[in-house]
Every structure is written in C-alpha cells, then in structure tokens.
Coordinates of C-alpha atoms in Angstrom, one line a residue:
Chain L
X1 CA 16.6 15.8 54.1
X2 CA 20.1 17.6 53.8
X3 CA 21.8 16.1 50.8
X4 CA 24.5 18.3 51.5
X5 CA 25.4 20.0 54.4
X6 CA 28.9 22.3 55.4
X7 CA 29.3 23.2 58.6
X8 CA 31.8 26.2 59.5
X9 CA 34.4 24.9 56.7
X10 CA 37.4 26.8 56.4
X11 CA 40.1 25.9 53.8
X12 CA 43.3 27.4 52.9
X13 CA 46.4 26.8 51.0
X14 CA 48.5 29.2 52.8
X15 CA 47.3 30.8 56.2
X16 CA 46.7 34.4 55.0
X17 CA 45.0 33.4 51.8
X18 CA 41.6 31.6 52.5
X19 CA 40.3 29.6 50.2
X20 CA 37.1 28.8 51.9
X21 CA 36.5 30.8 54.5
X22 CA 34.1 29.5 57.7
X23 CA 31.0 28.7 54.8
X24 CA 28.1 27.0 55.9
X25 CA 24.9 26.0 53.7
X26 CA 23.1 23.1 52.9
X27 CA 22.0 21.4 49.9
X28 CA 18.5 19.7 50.6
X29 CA 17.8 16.1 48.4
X30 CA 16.7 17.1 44.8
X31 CA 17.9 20.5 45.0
X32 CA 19.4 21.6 41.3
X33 CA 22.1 24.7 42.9
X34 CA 24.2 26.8 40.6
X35 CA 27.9 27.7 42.1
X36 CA 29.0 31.0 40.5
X37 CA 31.5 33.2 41.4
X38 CA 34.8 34.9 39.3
X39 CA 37.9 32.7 39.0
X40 CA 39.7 32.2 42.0
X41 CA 36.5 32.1 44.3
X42 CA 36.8 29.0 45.6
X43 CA 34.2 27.1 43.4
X44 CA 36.2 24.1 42.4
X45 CA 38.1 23.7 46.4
X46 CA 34.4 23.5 47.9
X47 CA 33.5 20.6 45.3
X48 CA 37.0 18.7 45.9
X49 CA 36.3 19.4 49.9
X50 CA 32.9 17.7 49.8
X51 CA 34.8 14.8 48.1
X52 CA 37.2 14.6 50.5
X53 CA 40.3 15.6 48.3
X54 CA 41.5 18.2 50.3
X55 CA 42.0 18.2 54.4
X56 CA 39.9 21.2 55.7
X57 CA 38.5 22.7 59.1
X58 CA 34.3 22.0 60.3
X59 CA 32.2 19.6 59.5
X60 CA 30.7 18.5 55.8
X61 CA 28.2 16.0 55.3
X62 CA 26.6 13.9 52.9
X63 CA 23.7 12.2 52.4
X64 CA 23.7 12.2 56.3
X65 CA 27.8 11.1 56.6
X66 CA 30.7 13.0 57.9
X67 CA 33.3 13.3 55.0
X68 CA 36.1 11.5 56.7
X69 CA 38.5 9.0 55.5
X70 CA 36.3 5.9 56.6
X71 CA 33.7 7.0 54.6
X72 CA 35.5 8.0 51.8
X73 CA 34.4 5.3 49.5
X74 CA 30.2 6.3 50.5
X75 CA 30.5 9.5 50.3
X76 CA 32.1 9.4 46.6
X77 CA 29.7 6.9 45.5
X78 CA 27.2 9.3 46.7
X79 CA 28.5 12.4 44.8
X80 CA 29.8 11.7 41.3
X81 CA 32.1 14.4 40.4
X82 CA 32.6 15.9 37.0
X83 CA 36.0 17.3 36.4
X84 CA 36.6 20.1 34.9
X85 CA 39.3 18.7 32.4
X86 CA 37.4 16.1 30.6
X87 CA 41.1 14.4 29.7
X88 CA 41.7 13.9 33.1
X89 CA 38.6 12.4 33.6
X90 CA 38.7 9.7 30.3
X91 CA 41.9 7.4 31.5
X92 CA 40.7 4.3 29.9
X93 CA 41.3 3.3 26.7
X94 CA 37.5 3.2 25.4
X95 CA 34.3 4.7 26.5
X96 CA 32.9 1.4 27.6
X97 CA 35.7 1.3 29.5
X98 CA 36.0 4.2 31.2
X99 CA 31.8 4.2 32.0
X100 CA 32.4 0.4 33.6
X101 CA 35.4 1.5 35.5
X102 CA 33.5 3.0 38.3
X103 CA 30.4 0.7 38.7
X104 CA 32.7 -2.2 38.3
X105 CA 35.0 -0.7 41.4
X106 CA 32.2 0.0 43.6
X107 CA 31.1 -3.9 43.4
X108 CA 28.6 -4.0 40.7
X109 CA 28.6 -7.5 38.7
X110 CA 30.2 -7.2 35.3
X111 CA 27.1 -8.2 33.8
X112 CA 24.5 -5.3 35.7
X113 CA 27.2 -2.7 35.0
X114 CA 27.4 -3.6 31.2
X115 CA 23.6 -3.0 30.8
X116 CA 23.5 -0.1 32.9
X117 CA 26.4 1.8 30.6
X118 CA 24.4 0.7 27.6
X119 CA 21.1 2.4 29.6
X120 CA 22.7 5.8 30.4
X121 CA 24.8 5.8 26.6
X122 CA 21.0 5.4 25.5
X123 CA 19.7 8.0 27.8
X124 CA 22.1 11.0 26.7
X125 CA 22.2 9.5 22.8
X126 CA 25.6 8.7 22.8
X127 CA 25.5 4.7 21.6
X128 CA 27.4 5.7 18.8
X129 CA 30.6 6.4 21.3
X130 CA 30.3 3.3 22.7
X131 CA 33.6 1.9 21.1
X132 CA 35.1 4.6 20.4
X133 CA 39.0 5.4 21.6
X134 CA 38.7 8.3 24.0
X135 CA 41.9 10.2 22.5
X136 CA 40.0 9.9 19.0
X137 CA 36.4 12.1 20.7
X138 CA 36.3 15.3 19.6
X139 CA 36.7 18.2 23.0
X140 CA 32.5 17.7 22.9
X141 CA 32.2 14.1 22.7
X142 CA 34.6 13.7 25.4
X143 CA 32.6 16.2 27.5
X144 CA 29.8 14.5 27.1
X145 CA 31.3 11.0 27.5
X146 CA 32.8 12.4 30.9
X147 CA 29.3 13.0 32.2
X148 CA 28.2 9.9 31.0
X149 CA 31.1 7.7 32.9
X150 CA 29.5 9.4 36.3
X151 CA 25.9 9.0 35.3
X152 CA 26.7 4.9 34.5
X153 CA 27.4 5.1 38.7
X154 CA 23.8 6.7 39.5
X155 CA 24.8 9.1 42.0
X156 CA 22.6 10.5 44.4
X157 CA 24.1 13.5 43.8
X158 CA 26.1 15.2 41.1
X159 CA 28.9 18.1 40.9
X160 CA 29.9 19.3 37.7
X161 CA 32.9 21.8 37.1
X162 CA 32.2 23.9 34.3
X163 CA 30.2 20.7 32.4
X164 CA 29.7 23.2 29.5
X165 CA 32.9 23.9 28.8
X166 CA 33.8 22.7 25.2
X167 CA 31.0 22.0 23.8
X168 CA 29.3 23.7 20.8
X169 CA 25.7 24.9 21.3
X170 CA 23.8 21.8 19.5
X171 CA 25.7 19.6 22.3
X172 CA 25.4 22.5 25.3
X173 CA 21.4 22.7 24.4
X174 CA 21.4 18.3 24.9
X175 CA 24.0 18.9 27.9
X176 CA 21.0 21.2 29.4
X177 CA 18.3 18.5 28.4
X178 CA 20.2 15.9 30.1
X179 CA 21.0 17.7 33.4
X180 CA 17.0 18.5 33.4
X181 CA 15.8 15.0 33.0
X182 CA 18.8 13.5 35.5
X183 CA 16.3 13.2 39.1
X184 CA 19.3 14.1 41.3
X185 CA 20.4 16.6 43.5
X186 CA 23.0 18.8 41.2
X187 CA 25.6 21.1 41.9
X188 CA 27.3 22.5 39.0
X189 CA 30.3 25.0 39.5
X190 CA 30.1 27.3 36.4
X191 CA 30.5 30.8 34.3
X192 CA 27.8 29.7 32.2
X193 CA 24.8 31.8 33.6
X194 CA 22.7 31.1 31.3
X195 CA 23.1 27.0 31.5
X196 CA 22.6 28.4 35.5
X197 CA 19.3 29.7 34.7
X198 CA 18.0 27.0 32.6
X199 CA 19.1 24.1 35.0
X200 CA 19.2 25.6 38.3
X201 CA 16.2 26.8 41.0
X202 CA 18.9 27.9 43.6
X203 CA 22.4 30.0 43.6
X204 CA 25.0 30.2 45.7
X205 CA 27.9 33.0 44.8
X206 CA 30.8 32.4 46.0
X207 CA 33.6 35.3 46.7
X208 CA 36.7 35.3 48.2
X209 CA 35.7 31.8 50.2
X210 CA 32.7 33.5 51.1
X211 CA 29.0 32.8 50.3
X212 CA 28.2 36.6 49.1
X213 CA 24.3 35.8 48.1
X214 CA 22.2 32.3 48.4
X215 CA 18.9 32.6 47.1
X216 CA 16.2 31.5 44.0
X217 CA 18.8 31.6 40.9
X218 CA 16.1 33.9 38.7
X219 CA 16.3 36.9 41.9
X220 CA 20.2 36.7 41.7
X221 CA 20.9 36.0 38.0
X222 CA 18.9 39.0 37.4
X223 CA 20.3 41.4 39.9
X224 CA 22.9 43.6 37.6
X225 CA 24.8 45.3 40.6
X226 CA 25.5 42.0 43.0
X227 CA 26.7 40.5 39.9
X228 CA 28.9 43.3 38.8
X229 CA 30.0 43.8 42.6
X230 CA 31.5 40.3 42.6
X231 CA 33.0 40.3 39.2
X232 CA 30.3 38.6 37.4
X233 CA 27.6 39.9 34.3
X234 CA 24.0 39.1 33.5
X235 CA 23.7 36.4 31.9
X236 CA 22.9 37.0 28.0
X237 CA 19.6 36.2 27.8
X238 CA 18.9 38.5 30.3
X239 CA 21.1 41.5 29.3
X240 CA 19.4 42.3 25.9
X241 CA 21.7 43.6 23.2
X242 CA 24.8 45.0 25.2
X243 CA 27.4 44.2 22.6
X244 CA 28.4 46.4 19.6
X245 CA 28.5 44.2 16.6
X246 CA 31.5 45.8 14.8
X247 CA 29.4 45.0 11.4
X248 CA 27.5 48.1 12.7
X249 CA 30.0 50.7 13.1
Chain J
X1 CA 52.6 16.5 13.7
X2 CA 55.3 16.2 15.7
X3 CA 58.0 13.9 17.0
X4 CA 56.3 13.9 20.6
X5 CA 52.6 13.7 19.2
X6 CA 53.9 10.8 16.8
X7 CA 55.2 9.0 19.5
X8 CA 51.9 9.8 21.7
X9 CA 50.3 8.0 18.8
X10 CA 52.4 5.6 18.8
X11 CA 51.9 4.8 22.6
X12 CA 47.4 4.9 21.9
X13 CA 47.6 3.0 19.0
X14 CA 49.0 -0.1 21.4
X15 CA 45.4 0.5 22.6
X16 CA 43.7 -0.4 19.7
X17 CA 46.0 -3.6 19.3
X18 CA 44.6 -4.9 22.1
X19 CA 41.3 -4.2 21.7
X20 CA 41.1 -6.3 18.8
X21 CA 39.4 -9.1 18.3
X22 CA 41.5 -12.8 17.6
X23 CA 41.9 -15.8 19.0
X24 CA 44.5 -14.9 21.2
X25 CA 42.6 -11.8 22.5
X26 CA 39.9 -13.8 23.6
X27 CA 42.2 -15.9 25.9
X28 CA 42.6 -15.3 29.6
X29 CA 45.1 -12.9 30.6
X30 CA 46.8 -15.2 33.4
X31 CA 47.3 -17.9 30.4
X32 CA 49.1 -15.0 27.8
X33 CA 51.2 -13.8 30.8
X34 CA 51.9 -17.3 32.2
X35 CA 53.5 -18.4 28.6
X36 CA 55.1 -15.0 28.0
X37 CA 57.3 -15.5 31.0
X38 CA 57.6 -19.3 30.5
X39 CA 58.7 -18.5 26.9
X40 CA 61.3 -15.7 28.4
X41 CA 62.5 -18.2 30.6
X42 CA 62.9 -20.9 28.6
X43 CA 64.7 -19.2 25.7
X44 CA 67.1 -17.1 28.1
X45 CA 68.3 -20.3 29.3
X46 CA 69.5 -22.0 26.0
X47 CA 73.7 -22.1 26.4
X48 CA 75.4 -19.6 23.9
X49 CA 76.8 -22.0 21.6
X50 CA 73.1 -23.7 21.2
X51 CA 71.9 -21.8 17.8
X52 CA 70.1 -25.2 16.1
X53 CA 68.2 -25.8 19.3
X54 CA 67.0 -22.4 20.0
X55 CA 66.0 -22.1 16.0
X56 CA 62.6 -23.9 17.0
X57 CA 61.7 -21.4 19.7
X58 CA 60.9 -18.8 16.9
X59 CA 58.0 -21.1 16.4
X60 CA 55.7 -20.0 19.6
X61 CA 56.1 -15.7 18.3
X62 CA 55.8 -16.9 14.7
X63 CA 52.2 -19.1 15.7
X64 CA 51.1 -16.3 17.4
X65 CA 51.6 -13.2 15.3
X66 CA 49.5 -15.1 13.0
X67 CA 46.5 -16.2 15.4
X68 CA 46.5 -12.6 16.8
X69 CA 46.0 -11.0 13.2
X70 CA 49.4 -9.0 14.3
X71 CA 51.5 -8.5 11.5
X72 CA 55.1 -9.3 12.4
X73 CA 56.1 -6.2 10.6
X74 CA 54.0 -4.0 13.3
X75 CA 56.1 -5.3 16.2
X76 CA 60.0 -4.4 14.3
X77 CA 58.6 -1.1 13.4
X78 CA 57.1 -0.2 16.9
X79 CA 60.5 -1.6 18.9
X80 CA 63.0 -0.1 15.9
X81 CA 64.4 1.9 18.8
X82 CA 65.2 -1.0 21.0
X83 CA 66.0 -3.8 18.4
X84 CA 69.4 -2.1 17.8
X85 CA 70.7 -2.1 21.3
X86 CA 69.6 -5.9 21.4
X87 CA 71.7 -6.7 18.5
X88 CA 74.4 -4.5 19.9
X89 CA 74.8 -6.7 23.3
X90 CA 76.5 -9.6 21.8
X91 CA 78.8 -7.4 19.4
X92 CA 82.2 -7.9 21.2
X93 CA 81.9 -11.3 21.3
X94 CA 83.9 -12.4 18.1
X95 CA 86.7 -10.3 19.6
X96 CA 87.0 -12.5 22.3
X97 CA 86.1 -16.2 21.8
X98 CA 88.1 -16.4 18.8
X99 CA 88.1 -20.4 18.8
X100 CA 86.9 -22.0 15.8
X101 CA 83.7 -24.0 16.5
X102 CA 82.8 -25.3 12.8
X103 CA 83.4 -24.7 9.3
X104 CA 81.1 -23.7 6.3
X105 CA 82.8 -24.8 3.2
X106 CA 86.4 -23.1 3.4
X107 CA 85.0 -20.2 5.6
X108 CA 85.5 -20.6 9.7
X109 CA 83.1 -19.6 11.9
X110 CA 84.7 -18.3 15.7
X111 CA 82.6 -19.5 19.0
X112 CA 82.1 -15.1 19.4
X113 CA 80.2 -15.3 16.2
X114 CA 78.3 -17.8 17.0
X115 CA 77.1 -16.5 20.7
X116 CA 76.7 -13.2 19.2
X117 CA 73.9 -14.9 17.1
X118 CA 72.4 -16.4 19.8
X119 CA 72.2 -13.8 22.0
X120 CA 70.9 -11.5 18.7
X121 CA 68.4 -14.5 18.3
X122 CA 67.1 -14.7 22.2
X123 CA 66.9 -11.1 22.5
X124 CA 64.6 -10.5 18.9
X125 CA 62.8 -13.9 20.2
X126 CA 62.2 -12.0 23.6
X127 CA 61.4 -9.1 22.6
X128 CA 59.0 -10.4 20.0
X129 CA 57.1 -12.3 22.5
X130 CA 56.6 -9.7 25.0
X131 CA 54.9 -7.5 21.8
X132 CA 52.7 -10.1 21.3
X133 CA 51.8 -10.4 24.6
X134 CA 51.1 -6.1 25.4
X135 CA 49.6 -6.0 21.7
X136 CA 47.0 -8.6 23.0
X137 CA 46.0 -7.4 26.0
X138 CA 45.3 -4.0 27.8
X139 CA 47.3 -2.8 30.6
X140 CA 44.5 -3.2 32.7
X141 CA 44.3 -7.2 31.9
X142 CA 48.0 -7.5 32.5
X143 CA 47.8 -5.6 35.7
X144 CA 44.9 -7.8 36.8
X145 CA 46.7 -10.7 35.8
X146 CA 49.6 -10.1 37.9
X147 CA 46.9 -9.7 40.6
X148 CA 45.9 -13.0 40.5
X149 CA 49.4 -14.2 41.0
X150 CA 49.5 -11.9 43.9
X151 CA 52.0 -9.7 42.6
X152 CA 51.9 -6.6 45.6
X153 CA 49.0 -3.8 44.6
X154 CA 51.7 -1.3 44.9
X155 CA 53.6 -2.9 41.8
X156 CA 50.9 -3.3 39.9
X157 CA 49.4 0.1 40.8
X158 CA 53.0 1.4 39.6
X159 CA 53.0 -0.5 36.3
X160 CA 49.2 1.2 35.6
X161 CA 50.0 4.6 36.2
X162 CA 53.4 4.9 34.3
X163 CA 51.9 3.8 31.5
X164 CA 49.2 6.3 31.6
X165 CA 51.8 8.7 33.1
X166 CA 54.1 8.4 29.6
X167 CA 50.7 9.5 27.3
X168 CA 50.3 12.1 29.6
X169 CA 54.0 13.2 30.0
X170 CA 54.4 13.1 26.2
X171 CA 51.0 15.0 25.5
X172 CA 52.3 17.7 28.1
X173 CA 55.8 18.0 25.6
X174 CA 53.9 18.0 22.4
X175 CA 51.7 21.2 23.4
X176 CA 54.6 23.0 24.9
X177 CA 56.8 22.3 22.1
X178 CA 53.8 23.4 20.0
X179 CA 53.5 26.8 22.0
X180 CA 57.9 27.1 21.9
X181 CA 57.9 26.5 18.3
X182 CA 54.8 29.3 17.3
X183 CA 56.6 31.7 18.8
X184 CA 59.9 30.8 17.8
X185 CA 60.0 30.0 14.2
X186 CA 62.8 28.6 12.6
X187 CA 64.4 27.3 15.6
X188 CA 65.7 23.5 15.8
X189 CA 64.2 22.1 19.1
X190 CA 64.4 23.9 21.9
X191 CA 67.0 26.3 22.5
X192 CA 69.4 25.3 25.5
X193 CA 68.4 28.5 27.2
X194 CA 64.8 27.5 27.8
X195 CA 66.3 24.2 29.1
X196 CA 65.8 24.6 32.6
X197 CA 62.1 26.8 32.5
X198 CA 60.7 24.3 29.9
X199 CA 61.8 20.9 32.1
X200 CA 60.6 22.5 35.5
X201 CA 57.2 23.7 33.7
X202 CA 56.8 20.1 32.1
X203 CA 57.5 18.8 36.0
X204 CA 55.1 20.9 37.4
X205 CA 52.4 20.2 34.8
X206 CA 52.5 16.4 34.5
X207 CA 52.2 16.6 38.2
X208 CA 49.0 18.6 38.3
X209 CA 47.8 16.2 35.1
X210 CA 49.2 13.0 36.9
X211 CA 47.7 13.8 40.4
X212 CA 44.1 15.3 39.0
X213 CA 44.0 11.9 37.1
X214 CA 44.5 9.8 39.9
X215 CA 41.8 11.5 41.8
X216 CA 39.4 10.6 39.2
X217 CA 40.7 7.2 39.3
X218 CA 40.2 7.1 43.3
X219 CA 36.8 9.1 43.0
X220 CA 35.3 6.0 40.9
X221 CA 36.5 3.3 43.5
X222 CA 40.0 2.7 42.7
X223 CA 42.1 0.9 45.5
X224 CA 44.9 -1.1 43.5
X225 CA 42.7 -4.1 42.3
X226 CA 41.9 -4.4 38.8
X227 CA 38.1 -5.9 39.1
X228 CA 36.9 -3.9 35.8
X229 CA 40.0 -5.5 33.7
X230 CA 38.6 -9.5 35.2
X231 CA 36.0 -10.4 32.4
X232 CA 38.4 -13.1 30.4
X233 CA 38.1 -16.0 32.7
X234 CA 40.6 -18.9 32.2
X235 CA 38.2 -21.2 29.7
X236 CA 39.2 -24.3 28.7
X237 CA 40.9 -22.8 25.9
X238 CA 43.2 -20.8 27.9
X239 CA 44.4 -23.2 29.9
X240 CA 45.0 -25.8 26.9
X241 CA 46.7 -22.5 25.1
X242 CA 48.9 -22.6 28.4
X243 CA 49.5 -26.1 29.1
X244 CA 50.2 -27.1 25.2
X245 CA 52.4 -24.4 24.7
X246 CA 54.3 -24.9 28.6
X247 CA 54.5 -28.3 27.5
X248 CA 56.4 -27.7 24.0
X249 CA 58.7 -24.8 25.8
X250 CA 59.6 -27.7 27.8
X251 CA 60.3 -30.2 24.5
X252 CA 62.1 -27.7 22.9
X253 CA 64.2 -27.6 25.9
X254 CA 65.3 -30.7 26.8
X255 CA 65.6 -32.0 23.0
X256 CA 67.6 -30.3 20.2
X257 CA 64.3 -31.0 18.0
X258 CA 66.0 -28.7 14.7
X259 CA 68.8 -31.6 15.2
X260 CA 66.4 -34.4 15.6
X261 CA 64.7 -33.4 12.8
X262 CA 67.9 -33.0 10.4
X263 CA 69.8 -36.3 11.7
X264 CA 66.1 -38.1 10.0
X265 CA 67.1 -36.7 6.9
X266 CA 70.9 -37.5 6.9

C-alpha cells in the first residue's frame, strides 16, 4: 500500500519560478527514501506540501487521505515532521515537555503519553535529557531531542530535513542507528549522501521541481555524472581519496 | 554576553522558576490565578488615604515568596526596570493635596504624601504578586488556566505566542548585533545608518522564526487549547489555598486589622 502518493503536484511561489513542477511518485508503506538534490530544489516545499503547509495544484495522499484541510489533523499525525531548525522545533520549556506536547494534543491520556516519552527517550539513550531546559542542549542534543519529540507521537511515517545537521559524528553514527531500528516509512531530505546510503534503499533527486532520477539509492549514489549533472558529488565513502590534504604539499 | 542575550537569559530563566518544585508549584493553576487577581483586586481598591489598612496586604506576597522557595530579592531584581515607573506614578501627588492629614512629632505629613505612599505600596504589592504568580507557573498553566475560565482561545493563543515571540525576537537581536559588532569594532551600538536595514532584517527574520515555529506547534496538534499544560488538578489543597486566602483578602478589606490590632495595645 502507497504510504505516500503525489499526483501531478505543481507548486510555485511566483508563476514563472516553479517550485515543484507537475511531480508524481509514490512512497509504498515501509519504504526508507532519500530526497537529494542541490539547494533550491525543492526538497523542503515537497515535505511542507505533503503536510499541508503550503496551498499547491494535484492531488497528494497519505496513508490513503487526500491532504486537505479536513484532514489536516490525520494526515500530520500520520507524518511526523522533522524541521530542519531544531530551535524552531524545541518551543517548550523542557524536553519532557516538548516530547508530551504532541501526544498530549492529539488525545492521548497524560498518563500513556508520559510512559511513552520515557520509552522512546530510552530507545534513542537520551534519559539523561529528560529535564533538561532546551535552550541549555548543546546544537546535537537538541537535534536529537527534536527527533525524539516526533518519535514520542509514533508516526506512521517520518520526514526529516537535513536530521544530520549539527551533530558531531559519535551522535550522526547513533542518529543513523536510530533511523535504522525506527519500523516506519522515512523520508529524509538531505546533503548527507552518505547518512543516504546507510539509511535509505530508494532515491529520489530532485532538480529544479523536477524528479531527475528515482531508483535503488546504491545505483544513483554511485553514478558520478547524474550527480555532478544536478550539482551534487559522490558521497565520500564512495569517492576514495579525492581531497588534497594540504599536510601533503 | 550581551545586553540582548542577558535579557534572553533573563526571559528562560523565568522557565526554570516555574519548574521548580514548592508547595505553591504543586497547586492548581486555576487556584494561583484565581488569588492573583483577587489579590489585585482587592489591594487596588483600598482608598488613597488607607496606608494602615493596606499594610496587612503585604502579608499574602510575603507568605508566599517564602512557601515558593522564591527569594524576594529575585522578584526586585527581575522587575528593577518597571519598579521605578511604579514609584514614579504617585510622585505629583504632594504637589497637590497639600492638606495636612497627621502629624509625626513636630513634622507634618500632607494627604499627597500620604497617597503617594499608597499608591507606591499597591503598585510594589501588585507587582509582587503577579511575580509570584509567573515564577510559579509556566505559561502554558496560566494559559490553560484562563481556559478553564473560558477566556476566548484567541486571547490565550495571543498571550502564548508573545511570550515565546519575545525569546525569539531577542535571540534574533543578539545574533545580529553579534554579526554588526565583529565587523564593526569599536562602535557603540548600532550606528543610526544601519537603522532602517537592521529593523527591516530583524522584521523579516522573526517572521520566518515566529511562523516556522508555529507550524511546528500546529504540526503536533495545536488548536488553542492547552491539554498538555492540564496535569495540576484543583486538589483539596488548592482550593483551601484559594478559599483561605479569598477569605482573608476579604477580612483585610472590610476591617482595618493593622488598626484593630494597635487599638489592643493602646
């Protein structure tokens, strides 16, 4: 079953300058899908389209409903949604807080939603955040307390915005653990080929609004000149030593 | 660290206040709110010539700085900026209402001195309980409080995000003055030429920050009602807290109790 399914979506801010342009895919239940692309592609406007965050043309669906303002509320209890600016994600004082907020809102007893924070804070080893004051976390520790706030709402599905931005390799290698272990569809919007390769089984690159290459991530992650072509690079562990250490010269 | 940060830290700190742990934090917020405004009430209504009786209202703010674990001291350093302007309100008045009232000794005291103090006295007395009450409870409580009293969502949605809107407004002005000031060094604030750039950039910016935020809030089931913010129930100590305390507001009312308690003595 389609988890996630666009139908002839066109978006754009200004008429001549299409953000999205008449994209059509689907995202089948379980499916763990990479969204590259260069800046500007349109990466982020697709996630915030699915969400129902900006008016577009077509037709998207989710878990089986329309996105449309009646289902509003389903639809983004479906898909949590990691923003890309952890900051705007953290608005409550604490990190117990901020995970109840949304389990709380969508009509889960005080009680249920208490043990399932404590569960997912478990999950991703982050007990010792519990009562911590979110402008106190450290850039990583708020990262990771950002996914957690969307895993303590067990999506179906999740889309991340660049999840590995900020945080240093010990916490981008348990980022990549968790995001293995979570059994739900992912989409995650990123620059970070290599967190791509190690998480993902599918790829979609985005250019321009336009879906330039959908296949197995290892077949496109590997092909040098469709990268290149759309502004894009192997990803390291793939490229071998391309970079000059200046030690060397 | 800044002016702007300082303040920022000022603003989070409140925060932590309220997440400690006292007997008035465990109390429902309804019950806090409920004597906050009573007290307010109560206090404003004294006449200006009634010093003695409102004397004993310092009681309910002095009561609970201590319950709370609040030292008094936090609340006159976090409103320094406000607690001049209340003692400036009344400052006329002894240039007006000249008329004597009573005599210390050999020295006369005017009816304008004597309603300047009481003003000065209602306004600290105010202020101080309205501290106690945000230092003791989150935003989020009060908001849902004023819920349950059925105060319009859009109010109380309003009240939420300025609050969070401030921090964000202020953190937005303490990382552009950061950026002005490393790349103009030795400069005093911000030079009246970059005026106009630097206020439409801040505009523009706590927009983006204020409307991404609210997404997030709406993405996790936010409509206006404060359900997360509901886990204080009114317990029986909450609503003795409120119905003792109502109850004395009202005593120290109707009955000059300072007076009551000096005429015993004289």
């Amino acid at each position: 079953m389609d988890m996630i399914c666009f139908e002839d979506v066109t978006f754009a801010y200004e008429k001549e300058n299409m953000v999205l342009d008449h994209l059509s895919f689907s995202i089948k239940e379980g499916e763990q899908v990479g969204l590259i692309g260069a800046n500007g592609a349109g990466k982020s406007t697709l996630m915030k389209a699915m969400l129902g965050l900006i008016s577009y043309e077509g037709h998207i669906y989710v878990d089986g409903q329309e996105v449309k303002p009646q289902n509003y509320a389903a639809v983004r209890k479906t898909l949590g949604y990691v923003l890309q600016d952890s900051d705007n994600q953290m608005f409550m004082p604490t990190v117990f807080e901020d995970m109840i907020f949304g389990p709380v809102n969508y009509g889960m007893s005080r009680e249920e939603a208490e043990e399932r924070v404590e569960e997912t804070l478990a999950r991703m080893g982050l007990l010792h955040l519990k009562n911590r004051h979110n402008y106190k976390l450290s850039g990583g520790e708020k990262r990771m307390a950002a996914i957690a706030t969307i895993l303590a709402m067990e999506p179906k599905g999740m889309l991340m915005d660049e999840p590995s931005t900020a945080l240093d390799p010990r916490n981008r290698r348990r980022l990549i653990e968790v995001l293995n272990e979570l059994p739900v569809t992912k989409l995650i919007a990123t620059h970070d080929l290599d967190l791509v390769l190690e998480t993902c089984d599918r790829v979609l690159l985005l250019d321009d609004g336009k879906i330039a290459a959908d296949g197995a991530a290892g077949e496109i992650l590997r092909d040098k000149e469709l990268l290149e072509r759309h502004n894009l690079e192997l990803p390291f562990c793939l490229a071998g030593v391309r970079v000059k250490l200046r030690s060397d010269t | 660290m800044n002016k702007t940060e300082k303040a920022l830290r000022e603003i989070q700190a409140m925060g932590e206040l309220a997440a400690m742990d006292s007997p008035i934090h465990r109390l429902a917020p309804l019950a806090k709110l409920l004597v906050t405004v009573a007290y307010i009430f109560v206090t404003v209504s004294f006449s200006k010539y009634d010093m003695t009786g409102l004397l004993i209202m310092i009681l309910y703010p002095v009561a609970g700085y201590q319950l709370s674990l609040i030292p008094v001291y936090t609340c006159f350093y976090k409103l320094r900026i406000v607690l001049p302007l209340v003692c400036a309100v009344g400052i006329f008045n002894p240039f007006f209402d000249r008329g004597i009232v009573m005599t210390l000794g050999t020295v006369s005291i005017s009816g304008g001195v004597i309603s300047m103090l009481t003003l000065l006295m209602k306004g600290v007395f105010c202020l101080m309980a309205s501290f106690l009450l945000v230092a003791t409870t989150s935003i989020e409580e009060i908001c849902h409080a004023l819920r349950q009293l059925h105060v319009p969502k859009i109010l109380t949605s309003l009240l939420l995000l300025t609050w969070r809107y401030v921090s964000l407004l202020l953190e937005q002005v303490s990382i552009m003055t950061q950026s002005y000031h490393l790349r103009a060094p030795g400069q005093k604030g911000i030079h009246v030429s970059a005026w106009g750039s630097f206020l439409g950039q801040l505009i523009l910016r706590s927009m983006d920050r204020a409307a991404a935020l609210y997404e997030s809030m709406e993405l996790r089931g936010f409509h206006g009602d404060f359900y997360y913010a509901g886990q204080k129930k009114m317990t029986a100590a909450s609503w003795l807290y409120m119905v003792v305390w109502i109850g004395l507001f009202i005593l120290m009312r109707a009955y000059n109790l300072p007076q009551i308690l000096g005429s015993l003595f004289v």
